[in-house]
mmCIF file with all atom_site columns, C-alpha atoms in Angstrom:
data_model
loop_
_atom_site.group_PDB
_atom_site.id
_atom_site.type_symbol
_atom_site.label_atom_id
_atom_site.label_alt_id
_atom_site.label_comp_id
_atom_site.label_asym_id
_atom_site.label_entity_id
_atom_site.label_seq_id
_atom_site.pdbx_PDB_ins_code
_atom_site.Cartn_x
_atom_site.Cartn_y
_atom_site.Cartn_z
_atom_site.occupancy
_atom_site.B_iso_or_equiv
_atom_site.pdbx_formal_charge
_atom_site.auth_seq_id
_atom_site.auth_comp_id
_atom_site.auth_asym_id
_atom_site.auth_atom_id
_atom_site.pdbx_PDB_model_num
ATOM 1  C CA . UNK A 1 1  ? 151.037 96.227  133.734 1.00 0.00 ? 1  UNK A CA 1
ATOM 2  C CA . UNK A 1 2  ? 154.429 95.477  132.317 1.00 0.00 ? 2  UNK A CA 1
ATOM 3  C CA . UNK A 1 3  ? 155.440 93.784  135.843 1.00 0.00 ? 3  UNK A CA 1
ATOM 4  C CA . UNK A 1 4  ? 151.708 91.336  135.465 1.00 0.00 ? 4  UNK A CA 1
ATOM 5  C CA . UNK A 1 5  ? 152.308 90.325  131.926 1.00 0.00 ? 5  UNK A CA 1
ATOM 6  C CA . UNK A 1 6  ? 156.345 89.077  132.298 1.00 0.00 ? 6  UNK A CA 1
ATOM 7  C CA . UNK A 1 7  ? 154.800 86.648  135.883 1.00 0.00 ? 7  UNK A CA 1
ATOM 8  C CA . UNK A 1 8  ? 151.913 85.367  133.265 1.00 0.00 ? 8  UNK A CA 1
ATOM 9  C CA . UNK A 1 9  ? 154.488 84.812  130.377 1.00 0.00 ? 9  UNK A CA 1
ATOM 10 C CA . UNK A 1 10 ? 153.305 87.352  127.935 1.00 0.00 ? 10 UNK A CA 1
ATOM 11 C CA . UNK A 1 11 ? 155.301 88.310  125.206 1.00 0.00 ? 11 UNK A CA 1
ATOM 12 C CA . UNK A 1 12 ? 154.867 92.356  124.169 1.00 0.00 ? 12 UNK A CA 1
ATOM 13 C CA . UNK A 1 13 ? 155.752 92.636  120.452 1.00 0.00 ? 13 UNK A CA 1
ATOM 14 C CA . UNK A 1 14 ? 158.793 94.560  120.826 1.00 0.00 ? 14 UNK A CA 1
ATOM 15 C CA . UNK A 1 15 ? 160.414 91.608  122.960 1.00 0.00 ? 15 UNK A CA 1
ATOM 16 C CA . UNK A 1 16 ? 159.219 89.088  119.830 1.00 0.00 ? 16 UNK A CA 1
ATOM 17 C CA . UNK A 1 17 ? 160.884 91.352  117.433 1.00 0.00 ? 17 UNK A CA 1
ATOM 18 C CA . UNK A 1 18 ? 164.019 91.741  119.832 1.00 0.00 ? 18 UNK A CA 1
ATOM 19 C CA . UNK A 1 19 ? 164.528 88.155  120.060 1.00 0.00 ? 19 UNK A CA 1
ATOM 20 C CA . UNK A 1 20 ? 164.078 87.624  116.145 1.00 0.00 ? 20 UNK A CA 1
ATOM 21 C CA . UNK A 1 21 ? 166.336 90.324  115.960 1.00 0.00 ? 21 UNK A CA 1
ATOM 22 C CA . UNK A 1 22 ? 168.939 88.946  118.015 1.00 0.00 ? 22 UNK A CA 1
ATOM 23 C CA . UNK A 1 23 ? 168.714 85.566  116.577 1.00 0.00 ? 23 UNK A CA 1
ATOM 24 C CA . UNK A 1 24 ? 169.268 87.009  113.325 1.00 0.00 ? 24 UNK A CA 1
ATOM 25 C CA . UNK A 1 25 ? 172.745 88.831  114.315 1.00 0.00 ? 25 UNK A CA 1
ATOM 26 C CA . UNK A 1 26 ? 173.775 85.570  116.137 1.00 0.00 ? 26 UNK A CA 1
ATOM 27 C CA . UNK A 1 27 ? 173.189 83.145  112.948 1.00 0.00 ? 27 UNK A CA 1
ATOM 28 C CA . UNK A 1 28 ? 174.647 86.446  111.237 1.00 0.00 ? 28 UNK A CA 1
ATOM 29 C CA . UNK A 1 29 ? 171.679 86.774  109.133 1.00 0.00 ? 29 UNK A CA 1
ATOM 30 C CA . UNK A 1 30 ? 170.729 90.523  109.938 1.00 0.00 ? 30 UNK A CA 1
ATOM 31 C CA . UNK A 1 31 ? 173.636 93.645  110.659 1.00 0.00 ? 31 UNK A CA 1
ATOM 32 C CA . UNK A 1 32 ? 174.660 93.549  114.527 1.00 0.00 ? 32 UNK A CA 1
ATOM 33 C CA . UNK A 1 33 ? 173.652 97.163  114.548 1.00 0.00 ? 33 UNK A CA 1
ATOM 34 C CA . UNK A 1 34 ? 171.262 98.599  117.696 1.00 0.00 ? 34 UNK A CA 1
ATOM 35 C CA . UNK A 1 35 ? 167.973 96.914  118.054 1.00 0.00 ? 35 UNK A CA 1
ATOM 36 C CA . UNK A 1 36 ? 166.586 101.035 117.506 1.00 0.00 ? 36 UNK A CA 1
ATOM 37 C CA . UNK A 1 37 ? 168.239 101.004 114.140 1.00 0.00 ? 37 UNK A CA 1
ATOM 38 C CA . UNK A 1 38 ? 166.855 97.794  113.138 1.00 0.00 ? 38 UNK A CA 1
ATOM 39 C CA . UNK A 1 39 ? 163.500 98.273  114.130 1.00 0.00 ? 39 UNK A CA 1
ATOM 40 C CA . UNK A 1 40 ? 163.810 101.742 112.101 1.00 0.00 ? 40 UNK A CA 1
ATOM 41 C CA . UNK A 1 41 ? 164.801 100.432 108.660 1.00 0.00 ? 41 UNK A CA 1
ATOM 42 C CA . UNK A 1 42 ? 162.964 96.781  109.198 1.00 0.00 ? 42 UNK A CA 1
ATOM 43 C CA . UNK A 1 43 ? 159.893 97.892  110.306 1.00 0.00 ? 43 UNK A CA 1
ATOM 44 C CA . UNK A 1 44 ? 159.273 101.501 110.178 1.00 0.00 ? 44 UNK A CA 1
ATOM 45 C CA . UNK A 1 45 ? 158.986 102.178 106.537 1.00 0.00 ? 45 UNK A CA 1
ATOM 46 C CA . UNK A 1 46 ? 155.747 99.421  106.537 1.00 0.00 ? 46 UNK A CA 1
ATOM 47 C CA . UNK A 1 47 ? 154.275 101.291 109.195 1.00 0.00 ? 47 UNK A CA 1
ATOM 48 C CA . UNK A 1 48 ? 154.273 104.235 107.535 1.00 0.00 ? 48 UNK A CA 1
ATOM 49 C CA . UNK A 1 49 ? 153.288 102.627 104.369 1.00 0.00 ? 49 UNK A CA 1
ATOM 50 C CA . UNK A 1 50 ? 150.158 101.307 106.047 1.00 0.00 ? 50 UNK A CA 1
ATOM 51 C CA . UNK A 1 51 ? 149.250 104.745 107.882 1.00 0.00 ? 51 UNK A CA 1
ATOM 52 C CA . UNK A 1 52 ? 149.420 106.296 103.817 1.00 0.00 ? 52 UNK A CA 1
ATOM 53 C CA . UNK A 1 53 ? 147.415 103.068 103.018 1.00 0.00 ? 53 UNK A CA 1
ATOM 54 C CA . UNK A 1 54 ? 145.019 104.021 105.786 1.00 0.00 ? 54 UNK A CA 1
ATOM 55 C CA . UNK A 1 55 ? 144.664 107.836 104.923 1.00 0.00 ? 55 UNK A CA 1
ATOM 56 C CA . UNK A 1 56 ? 144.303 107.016 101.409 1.00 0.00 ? 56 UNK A CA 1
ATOM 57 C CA . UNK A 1 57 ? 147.598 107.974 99.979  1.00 0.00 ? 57 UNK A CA 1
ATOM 58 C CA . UNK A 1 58 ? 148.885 105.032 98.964  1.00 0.00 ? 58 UNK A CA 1
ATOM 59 C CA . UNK A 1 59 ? 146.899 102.339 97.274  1.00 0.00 ? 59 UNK A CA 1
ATOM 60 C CA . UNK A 1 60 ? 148.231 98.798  98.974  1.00 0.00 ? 60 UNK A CA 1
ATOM 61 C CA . UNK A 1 61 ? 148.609 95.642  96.437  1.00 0.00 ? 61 UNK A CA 1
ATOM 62 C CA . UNK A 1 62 ? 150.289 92.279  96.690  1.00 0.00 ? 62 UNK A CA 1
ATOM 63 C CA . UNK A 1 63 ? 153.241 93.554  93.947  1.00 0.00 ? 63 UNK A CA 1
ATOM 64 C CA . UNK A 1 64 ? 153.867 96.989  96.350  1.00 0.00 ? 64 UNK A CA 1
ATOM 65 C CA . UNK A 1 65 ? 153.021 94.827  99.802  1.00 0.00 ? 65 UNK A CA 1
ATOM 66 C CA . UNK A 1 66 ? 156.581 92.883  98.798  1.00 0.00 ? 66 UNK A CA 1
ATOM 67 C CA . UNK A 1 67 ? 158.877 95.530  97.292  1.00 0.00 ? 67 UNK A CA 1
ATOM 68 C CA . UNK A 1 68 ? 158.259 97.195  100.735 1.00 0.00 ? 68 UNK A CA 1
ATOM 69 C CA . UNK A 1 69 ? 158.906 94.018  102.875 1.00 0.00 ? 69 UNK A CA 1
ATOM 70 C CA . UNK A 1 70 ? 162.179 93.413  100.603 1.00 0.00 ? 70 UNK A CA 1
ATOM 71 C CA . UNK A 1 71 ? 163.577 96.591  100.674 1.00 0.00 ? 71 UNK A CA 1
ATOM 72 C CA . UNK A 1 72 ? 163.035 96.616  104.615 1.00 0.00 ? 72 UNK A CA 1
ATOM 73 C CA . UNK A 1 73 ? 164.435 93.479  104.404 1.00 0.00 ? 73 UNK A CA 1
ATOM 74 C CA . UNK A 1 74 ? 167.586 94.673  102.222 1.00 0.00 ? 74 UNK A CA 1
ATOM 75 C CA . UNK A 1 75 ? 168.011 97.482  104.894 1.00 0.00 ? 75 UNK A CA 1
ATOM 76 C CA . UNK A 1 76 ? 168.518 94.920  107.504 1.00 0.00 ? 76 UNK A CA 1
ATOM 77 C CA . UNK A 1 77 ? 170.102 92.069  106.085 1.00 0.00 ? 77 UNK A CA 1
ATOM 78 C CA . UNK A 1 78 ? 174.073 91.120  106.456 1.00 0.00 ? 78 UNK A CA 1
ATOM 79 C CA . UNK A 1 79 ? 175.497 91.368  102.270 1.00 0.00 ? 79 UNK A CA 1
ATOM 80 C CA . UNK A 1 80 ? 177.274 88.130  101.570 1.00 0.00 ? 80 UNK A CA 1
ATOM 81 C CA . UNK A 1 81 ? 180.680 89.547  100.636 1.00 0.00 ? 81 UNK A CA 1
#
């Protein structure tokens, strides 16, 4: 359970990203937007990417692994203006 795993110090995933997350607004790295909205555009276009990957609609290489990962990444990220 959720209630065993915070006594014994475990860590789900969506606490790790939460925390990278925040730590990201707060050295104002990332967009202080909702933690929903940056899981969306950060992380949800890969998953989907892999699931085509997986059913065989998208063919996964190195060169198409990182365009995804940056444009996630240029979803999330605070511009520099």
């Amino acid at each position: 359970s959720q209630r065993r795993d915070k006594l014994l110090n475990k860590i789900d995933q969506q606490d790790l990203l939460s925390s990278l997350f925040n730590e990201g607004i707060a050295h104002q790295v990332i967009k202080d937007v909702p933690f929903t909205v940056l899981s969306s555009v950060g992380v949800g276009p890969l998953i989907f990417l892999v699931r085509d990957h997986i059913v065989g609609l998208a063919e996964l290489d190195n060169r198409l692994i990182e365009q995804a990962a940056e444009a996630c990444w240029d979803g999330i990220k605070r511009s520099s203006s």
